């Protein structure tokens, strides 16, 4: 019986890391575009149904955040704006706009790689995902592949300061 629990916990960790690795892969696409490398996947019944990465600069659109792009795709796949039984994996703690969209779309749980002490609204500055007066609260878990997520962001901002992404 005890070994079954260990296997479940191990498989749970392996799955969380698998989905976060996919979010990291997407974040690297944003990096190549000169956008802040944030990636996101939405999972329903063990299957990825929505993928997104930050495209704010590429699209010249404030709304082109990884989470919003993934929510749009997942909603299209499900055929509903309600993503009740879905989980989100995102490489960086969501901002206030994305946190609001996560609550509105009724996502069940958000797994975060790195926290965002300057703009995070899922626990760092505010926790908009768990406001009791809202009609929906979202479970959260942080620290999934935290080092890899954090290092990718550090590398990007170093390149940004060094002029790697200069506009021509």
Coordinates of N, CA and C in Angstrom, one line a residue:
X1 N 0.8 -1.2 0.0 CA 0.0 0.0 0.0 C 0.9 1.3 0.0
X2 N 1.9 1.3 0.8 CA 2.8 2.4 0.9 C 3.5 2.6 -0.4
X3 N 3.9 1.6 -1.1 CA 4.6 1.7 -2.3 C 3.7 2.3 -3.4
X4 N 2.4 2.0 -3.4 CA 1.5 2.6 -4.3 C 1.5 4.1 -4.2
X5 N 1.5 4.6 -2.9 CA 1.5 6.0 -2.7 C 2.7 6.7 -3.3
X6 N 3.8 6.0 -3.1 CA 5.1 6.5 -3.6 C 5.1 6.6 -5.1
X7 N 4.5 5.6 -5.7 CA 4.4 5.5 -7.2 C 3.5 6.7 -7.7
X8 N 2.4 6.9 -7.0 CA 1.5 7.9 -7.4 C 2.2 9.3 -7.3
X9 N 2.9 9.5 -6.2 CA 3.6 10.8 -6.0 C 4.7 11.0 -7.1
X10 N 5.4 9.9 -7.4 CA 6.5 10.0 -8.4 C 5.9 10.3 -9.7
X11 N 4.8 9.6 -10.1 CA 4.2 9.8 -11.4 C 3.6 11.2 -11.5
X12 N 3.0 11.7 -10.4 CA 2.5 13.1 -10.3 C 3.6 14.1 -10.6
X13 N 4.8 13.9 -10.0 CA 5.9 14.8 -10.2 C 6.4 14.7 -11.6
X14 N 6.5 13.5 -12.2 CA 7.0 13.3 -13.5 C 6.0 14.1 -14.5
X15 N 4.7 13.9 -14.3 CA 3.7 14.6 -15.2 C 3.8 16.1 -15.1
X16 N 3.9 16.6 -13.9 CA 4.1 18.1 -13.7 C 5.3 18.6 -14.4
X17 N 6.4 17.9 -14.3 CA 7.6 18.3 -15.0 C 7.5 18.2 -16.5
X18 N 6.8 17.1 -17.0 CA 6.6 16.9 -18.4 C 5.8 18.1 -19.0
X19 N 4.8 18.5 -18.4 CA 4.0 19.7 -18.9 C 4.8 21.0 -18.7
X20 N 5.5 21.1 -17.7 CA 6.3 22.4 -17.5 C 7.4 22.4 -18.6
X21 N 8.0 21.3 -18.9 CA 9.0 21.2 -20.0 C 8.4 21.7 -21.3
X22 N 7.2 21.4 -21.6 CA 6.5 21.8 -22.8 C 6.3 23.3 -22.7
X23 N 5.9 23.8 -21.6 CA 5.8 25.3 -21.4 C 7.1 26.0 -21.6
X24 N 8.2 25.4 -21.1 CA 9.6 26.0 -21.3 C 9.9 26.0 -22.8
X25 N 9.6 24.9 -23.5 CA 9.9 24.8 -24.9 C 9.2 26.0 -25.6
X26 N 7.9 26.3 -25.2 CA 7.2 27.4 -25.8 C 7.8 28.7 -25.4
X27 N 8.3 28.8 -24.2 CA 8.9 30.1 -23.7 C 10.1 30.4 -24.6
X28 N 10.8 29.4 -25.0 CA 12.0 29.6 -25.9 C 11.6 30.1 -27.2
X29 N 10.4 29.8 -27.7 CA 9.9 30.4 -29.0 C 9.8 32.0 -28.8
X30 N 9.2 32.3 -27.6 CA 9.1 33.8 -27.3 C 10.5 34.5 -27.3
X31 N 11.4 33.8 -26.7 CA 12.8 34.3 -26.5 C 13.3 34.6 -27.9
X32 N 13.2 33.7 -28.9 CA 13.7 33.9 -30.2 C 13.1 35.0 -30.9
X33 N 11.8 35.4 -30.5 CA 11.1 36.5 -31.1 C 11.5 37.8 -30.4
X34 N 12.3 37.7 -29.4 CA 12.7 38.9 -28.6 C 11.6 39.3 -27.6
X35 N 10.7 38.4 -27.3 CA 9.7 38.6 -26.3 C 10.1 37.9 -25.0
X36 N 9.6 38.5 -23.9 CA 9.9 37.9 -22.6 C 9.5 36.4 -22.6
X37 N 10.5 35.5 -22.3 CA 10.2 34.0 -22.5 C 9.3 33.4 -21.4
X38 N 8.0 33.5 -21.8 CA 7.0 32.9 -20.9 C 6.2 31.9 -21.8
X39 N 6.0 30.7 -21.3 CA 5.3 29.7 -22.0 C 4.2 29.1 -21.1
X40 N 3.2 28.6 -21.8 CA 2.0 28.1 -21.0 C 1.4 26.9 -21.7
X41 N 0.9 25.9 -21.0 CA 0.1 24.9 -21.6 C -1.1 24.7 -20.7
X42 N -2.2 24.2 -21.3 CA -3.4 23.9 -20.5 C -3.7 22.4 -20.8
X43 N -4.0 21.7 -19.7 CA -4.1 20.3 -19.7 C -5.5 19.9 -19.3
X44 N -6.2 19.0 -20.0 CA -7.5 18.5 -19.7 C -7.4 17.0 -19.9
X45 N -7.7 16.3 -18.8 CA -7.7 14.8 -18.7 C -6.4 14.2 -19.3
X46 N -5.3 14.8 -18.8 CA -4.0 14.3 -19.2 C -3.5 14.7 -20.6
X47 N -4.3 15.5 -21.3 CA -3.9 15.9 -22.7 C -3.7 17.4 -22.8
X48 N -2.7 17.9 -23.5 CA -2.5 19.3 -23.7 C -3.5 19.7 -24.7
X49 N -4.4 20.7 -24.3 CA -5.4 21.2 -25.3 C -5.2 22.7 -25.7
X50 N -4.2 23.3 -25.0 CA -3.9 24.7 -25.3 C -2.5 25.0 -25.1
X51 N -1.9 25.7 -26.0 CA -0.5 26.1 -25.9 C -0.4 27.6 -26.2
X52 N 0.5 28.3 -25.5 CA 0.7 29.7 -25.8 C 2.1 30.1 -25.3
X53 N 2.5 31.2 -25.9 CA 3.8 31.8 -25.4 C 3.6 33.3 -25.7
X54 N 4.4 34.0 -24.9 CA 4.4 35.5 -25.0 C 4.7 36.0 -26.4
X55 N 3.8 36.8 -26.9 CA 4.0 37.4 -28.3 C 3.7 38.9 -28.3
X56 N 3.8 39.5 -27.1 CA 3.4 40.9 -27.0 C 4.2 41.8 -27.9
X57 N 5.5 41.7 -28.0 CA 6.3 42.5 -29.0 C 6.0 42.1 -30.4
X58 N 6.0 40.8 -30.6 CA 5.9 40.3 -32.0 C 4.5 40.7 -32.6
X59 N 3.5 40.6 -31.8 CA 2.1 41.0 -32.3 C 1.8 42.5 -32.1
X60 N 2.7 43.2 -31.3 CA 2.5 44.6 -31.0 C 1.1 44.7 -30.3
X61 N 0.9 43.8 -29.3 CA -0.4 43.7 -28.7 C -0.3 43.4 -27.2
X62 N -0.7 44.3 -26.4 CA -0.6 44.1 -24.9 C -1.3 42.8 -24.5
X63 N -2.3 42.3 -25.2 CA -3.0 41.1 -24.8 C -2.4 39.8 -25.1
X64 N -1.3 39.8 -25.9 CA -0.6 38.6 -26.4 C 0.3 37.9 -25.3
X65 N -0.3 37.7 -24.1 CA 0.5 37.0 -23.1 C 0.3 35.5 -23.3
X66 N 1.3 34.7 -22.8 CA 1.2 33.3 -23.0 C -0.1 32.6 -22.4
X67 N -0.5 33.1 -21.3 CA -1.7 32.5 -20.6 C -2.9 32.8 -21.5
X68 N -3.1 34.0 -22.0 CA -4.3 34.4 -22.8 C -4.3 33.6 -24.1
X69 N -3.1 33.5 -24.7 CA -3.0 32.7 -26.0 C -3.4 31.2 -25.7
X70 N -3.0 30.7 -24.6 CA -3.3 29.3 -24.3 C -4.8 29.1 -24.0
X71 N -5.3 30.1 -23.2 CA -6.8 30.0 -22.9 C -7.6 30.0 -24.2
X72 N -7.3 30.9 -25.1 CA -8.0 31.0 -26.4 C -8.0 29.7 -27.1
X73 N -6.9 29.1 -27.2 CA -6.8 27.8 -27.9 C -7.5 26.7 -27.2
X74 N -7.4 26.6 -25.9 CA -8.1 25.6 -25.1 C -9.6 25.7 -25.2
X75 N -10.1 26.9 -25.1 CA -11.5 27.2 -25.2 C -12.0 26.7 -26.6
X76 N -11.2 27.0 -27.6 CA -11.6 26.6 -29.0 C -11.7 25.0 -29.1
X77 N -10.8 24.3 -28.5 CA -10.7 22.9 -28.5 C -11.9 22.3 -27.7
X78 N -12.2 22.8 -26.6 CA -13.3 22.3 -25.7 C -14.7 22.8 -26.3
X79 N -14.7 24.0 -26.9 CA -15.9 24.5 -27.4 C -16.7 25.2 -26.3
X80 N -16.0 25.8 -25.3 CA -16.6 26.5 -24.2 C -15.6 27.4 -23.6
X81 N -16.1 28.5 -23.1 CA -15.2 29.4 -22.4 C -14.8 28.9 -21.0
X82 N -15.6 28.0 -20.5 CA -15.4 27.4 -19.1 C -14.4 26.3 -19.3
X83 N -13.3 26.5 -18.5 CA -12.2 25.4 -18.6 C -12.2 24.8 -17.2
X84 N -13.4 24.4 -16.6 CA -13.5 24.0 -15.3 C -12.5 22.9 -14.8
X85 N -12.3 21.9 -15.5 CA -11.5 20.7 -15.1 C -10.1 20.8 -15.7
X86 N -9.7 22.0 -16.1 CA -8.4 22.1 -16.7 C -7.3 22.6 -15.8
X87 N -6.1 22.3 -16.0 CA -5.0 22.8 -15.3 C -4.0 23.5 -16.2
X88 N -3.4 24.6 -15.6 CA -2.5 25.4 -16.4 C -1.1 25.2 -15.9
X89 N -0.1 25.1 -16.8 CA 1.3 25.1 -16.4 C 1.9 26.3 -17.1
X90 N 2.5 27.2 -16.3 CA 3.1 28.4 -16.8 C 4.4 28.7 -16.2
X91 N 5.4 29.1 -17.0 CA 6.8 29.3 -16.6 C 7.0 30.4 -15.6
X92 N 6.1 31.4 -15.6 CA 6.2 32.6 -14.7 C 4.8 32.9 -14.1
X93 N 4.8 33.2 -12.8 CA 3.6 33.6 -12.1 C 2.8 34.6 -12.9
X94 N 1.5 34.4 -13.1 CA 0.7 35.3 -13.9 C 0.6 36.8 -13.4
X95 N 0.5 37.7 -14.3 CA 0.3 39.1 -14.0 C -1.2 39.3 -13.6
X96 N -1.6 40.5 -13.3 CA -3.0 40.8 -12.9 C -4.0 40.5 -14.1
X97 N -3.6 40.8 -15.3 CA -4.5 40.6 -16.4 C -4.7 39.1 -16.6
X98 N -3.7 38.3 -16.6 CA -3.8 36.9 -16.8 C -4.4 36.2 -15.7
X99 N -4.2 36.7 -14.4 CA -4.8 36.1 -13.3 C -6.3 36.3 -13.4
X100 N -6.8 37.4 -13.8 CA -8.2 37.7 -14.0 C -8.8 36.8 -15.0
X101 N -8.1 36.6 -16.1 CA -8.6 35.7 -17.2 C -8.6 34.2 -16.7
X102 N -7.7 33.8 -15.9 CA -7.6 32.5 -15.3 C -8.9 32.2 -14.4
X103 N -9.2 33.2 -13.6 CA -10.4 33.1 -12.7 C -11.6 33.1 -13.6
X104 N -11.7 34.0 -14.6 CA -12.9 34.1 -15.4 C -13.1 32.8 -16.2
X105 N -12.0 32.1 -16.6 CA -12.2 30.9 -17.4 C -12.4 29.7 -16.5
X106 N -12.3 29.9 -15.2 CA -12.6 28.8 -14.2 C -11.6 27.7 -14.3
X107 N -10.4 28.0 -14.6 CA -9.3 26.9 -14.5 C -9.2 26.4 -13.1
X108 N -9.0 25.1 -13.0 CA -9.0 24.4 -11.7 C -7.8 24.7 -10.9
X109 N -6.6 24.6 -11.5 CA -5.3 24.7 -10.8 C -4.3 25.3 -11.8
X110 N -3.4 26.1 -11.2 CA -2.3 26.7 -11.9 C -1.0 26.2 -11.3
X111 N -0.1 25.6 -12.1 CA 1.2 25.3 -11.7 C 2.2 26.3 -12.3
X112 N 3.0 26.9 -11.4 CA 4.0 27.9 -11.8 C 5.4 27.5 -11.7
X113 N 6.2 27.9 -12.6 CA 7.7 27.6 -12.5 C 8.3 28.6 -11.6
X114 N 8.6 29.8 -12.1 CA 9.2 30.9 -11.2 C 8.1 31.8 -10.8
X115 N 8.4 32.4 -9.6 CA 7.5 33.4 -9.1 C 8.0 34.8 -9.6
X116 N 7.1 35.8 -9.6 CA 7.4 37.1 -10.1 C 7.2 38.2 -9.1
X117 N 8.3 38.4 -8.3 CA 8.2 39.4 -7.2 C 7.9 40.8 -7.6
X118 N 8.0 41.2 -8.9 CA 7.8 42.5 -9.3 C 6.3 42.7 -9.8
X119 N 5.7 41.7 -10.3 CA 4.4 41.9 -10.9 C 3.5 40.7 -10.8
X120 N 3.8 39.7 -10.0 CA 3.0 38.5 -9.8 C 1.8 38.7 -9.0
X121 N 0.7 38.1 -9.6 CA -0.6 38.3 -9.0 C -1.3 36.9 -8.6
X122 N -0.4 35.9 -8.3 CA -0.9 34.6 -7.9 C -0.2 34.3 -6.6
X123 N 0.2 35.3 -5.8 CA 0.9 35.1 -4.5 C 2.0 36.1 -4.2
X124 N 2.7 36.6 -5.2 CA 3.9 37.4 -4.8 C 3.4 38.8 -4.4
X125 N 2.7 39.6 -5.2 CA 2.3 40.9 -4.8 C 0.8 40.8 -4.3
X126 N 0.0 40.2 -5.0 CA -1.4 39.9 -4.7 C -1.7 38.5 -5.0
X127 N -2.8 38.0 -4.5 CA -3.2 36.6 -5.0 C -4.7 36.8 -5.5
X128 N -4.8 37.2 -6.8 CA -6.1 37.3 -7.4 C -6.7 36.0 -7.7
X129 N -6.0 34.9 -7.6 CA -6.5 33.6 -7.9 C -7.4 33.0 -6.8
X130 N -7.2 33.6 -5.6 CA -7.9 33.0 -4.4 C -8.6 34.1 -3.6
X131 N -9.2 35.0 -4.3 CA -10.0 36.0 -3.6 C -11.4 35.4 -3.2
X132 N -11.6 35.3 -1.9 CA -12.8 34.6 -1.5 C -14.1 35.2 -2.0
X133 N -14.2 36.5 -2.3 CA -15.4 37.1 -2.7 C -15.7 36.8 -4.2
X134 N -14.7 36.4 -5.0 CA -14.9 36.0 -6.4 C -15.7 34.7 -6.5
X135 N -16.4 34.5 -7.6 CA -17.2 33.3 -7.8 C -16.4 32.1 -8.0
X136 N -15.1 32.2 -8.2 CA -14.2 31.0 -8.4 C -12.9 31.3 -7.8
X137 N -12.3 30.3 -7.2 CA -10.9 30.4 -6.7 C -10.1 29.3 -7.4
X138 N -8.9 29.6 -7.6 CA -8.0 28.7 -8.4 C -6.9 28.1 -7.4
X139 N -6.7 26.8 -7.4 CA -5.6 26.3 -6.6 C -4.3 26.6 -7.3
X140 N -3.2 26.7 -6.5 CA -1.9 27.0 -7.1 C -0.8 26.1 -6.5
X141 N 0.2 25.9 -7.3 CA 1.4 25.2 -6.9 C 2.6 25.9 -7.6
X142 N 3.6 26.2 -6.8 CA 4.7 26.9 -7.4 C 6.0 26.0 -7.3
X143 N 7.0 26.4 -8.1 CA 8.3 25.8 -8.0 C 8.5 24.6 -8.9
X144 N 7.6 24.4 -9.9 CA 7.8 23.3 -10.9 C 8.9 23.7 -11.9
X145 N 10.0 23.0 -11.8 CA 11.2 23.3 -12.7 C 11.6 24.8 -12.5
X146 N 11.5 25.3 -11.3 CA 11.7 26.7 -11.0 C 13.1 27.2 -11.5
X147 N 14.1 26.4 -11.2 CA 15.5 26.9 -11.6 C 15.6 27.1 -13.2
X148 N 15.1 26.1 -13.9 CA 15.1 26.2 -15.4 C 14.3 27.5 -15.9
X149 N 13.1 27.6 -15.3 CA 12.3 28.8 -15.7 C 12.9 30.1 -15.3
X150 N 13.5 30.2 -14.1 CA 14.1 31.4 -13.7 C 15.4 31.7 -14.5
X151 N 16.2 30.7 -14.8 CA 17.4 30.9 -15.6 C 17.1 31.4 -17.0
X152 N 16.1 30.9 -17.6 CA 15.7 31.3 -18.9 C 15.4 32.8 -18.9
X153 N 14.7 33.3 -17.9 CA 14.3 34.7 -17.8 C 15.6 35.5 -17.6
X154 N 16.5 35.0 -16.7 CA 17.7 35.8 -16.4 C 18.5 35.9 -17.7
X155 N 18.7 34.8 -18.4 CA 19.4 34.8 -19.7 C 18.8 35.8 -20.7
X156 N 17.5 35.8 -20.8 CA 16.8 36.8 -21.7 C 17.1 38.2 -21.3
X157 N 17.0 38.6 -20.1 CA 17.1 40.0 -19.7 C 18.6 40.4 -19.8
X158 N 19.5 39.4 -19.6 CA 20.9 39.7 -19.8 C 21.2 40.1 -21.3
X159 N 20.6 39.2 -22.2 CA 20.7 39.5 -23.6 C 20.0 40.8 -24.0
X160 N 18.9 41.1 -23.4 CA 18.2 42.4 -23.7 C 19.1 43.6 -23.3
X161 N 19.7 43.5 -22.1 CA 20.6 44.6 -21.7 C 21.8 44.7 -22.6
X162 N 22.2 43.6 -23.2 CA 23.4 43.6 -24.0 C 23.0 43.9 -25.5
X163 N 21.8 44.3 -25.8 CA 21.4 44.7 -27.1 C 21.2 43.6 -28.1
X164 N 21.0 42.4 -27.7 CA 20.8 41.3 -28.6 C 19.6 41.5 -29.4
X165 N 18.6 42.1 -28.9 CA 17.3 42.2 -29.5 C 17.0 43.6 -30.1
X166 N 18.0 44.3 -30.5 CA 17.9 45.7 -31.0 C 17.0 45.7 -32.2
X167 N 16.1 46.7 -32.3 CA 15.2 46.9 -33.4 C 16.0 47.5 -34.5
X168 N 15.8 47.1 -35.8 CA 16.5 47.6 -36.9 C 15.7 48.6 -37.7

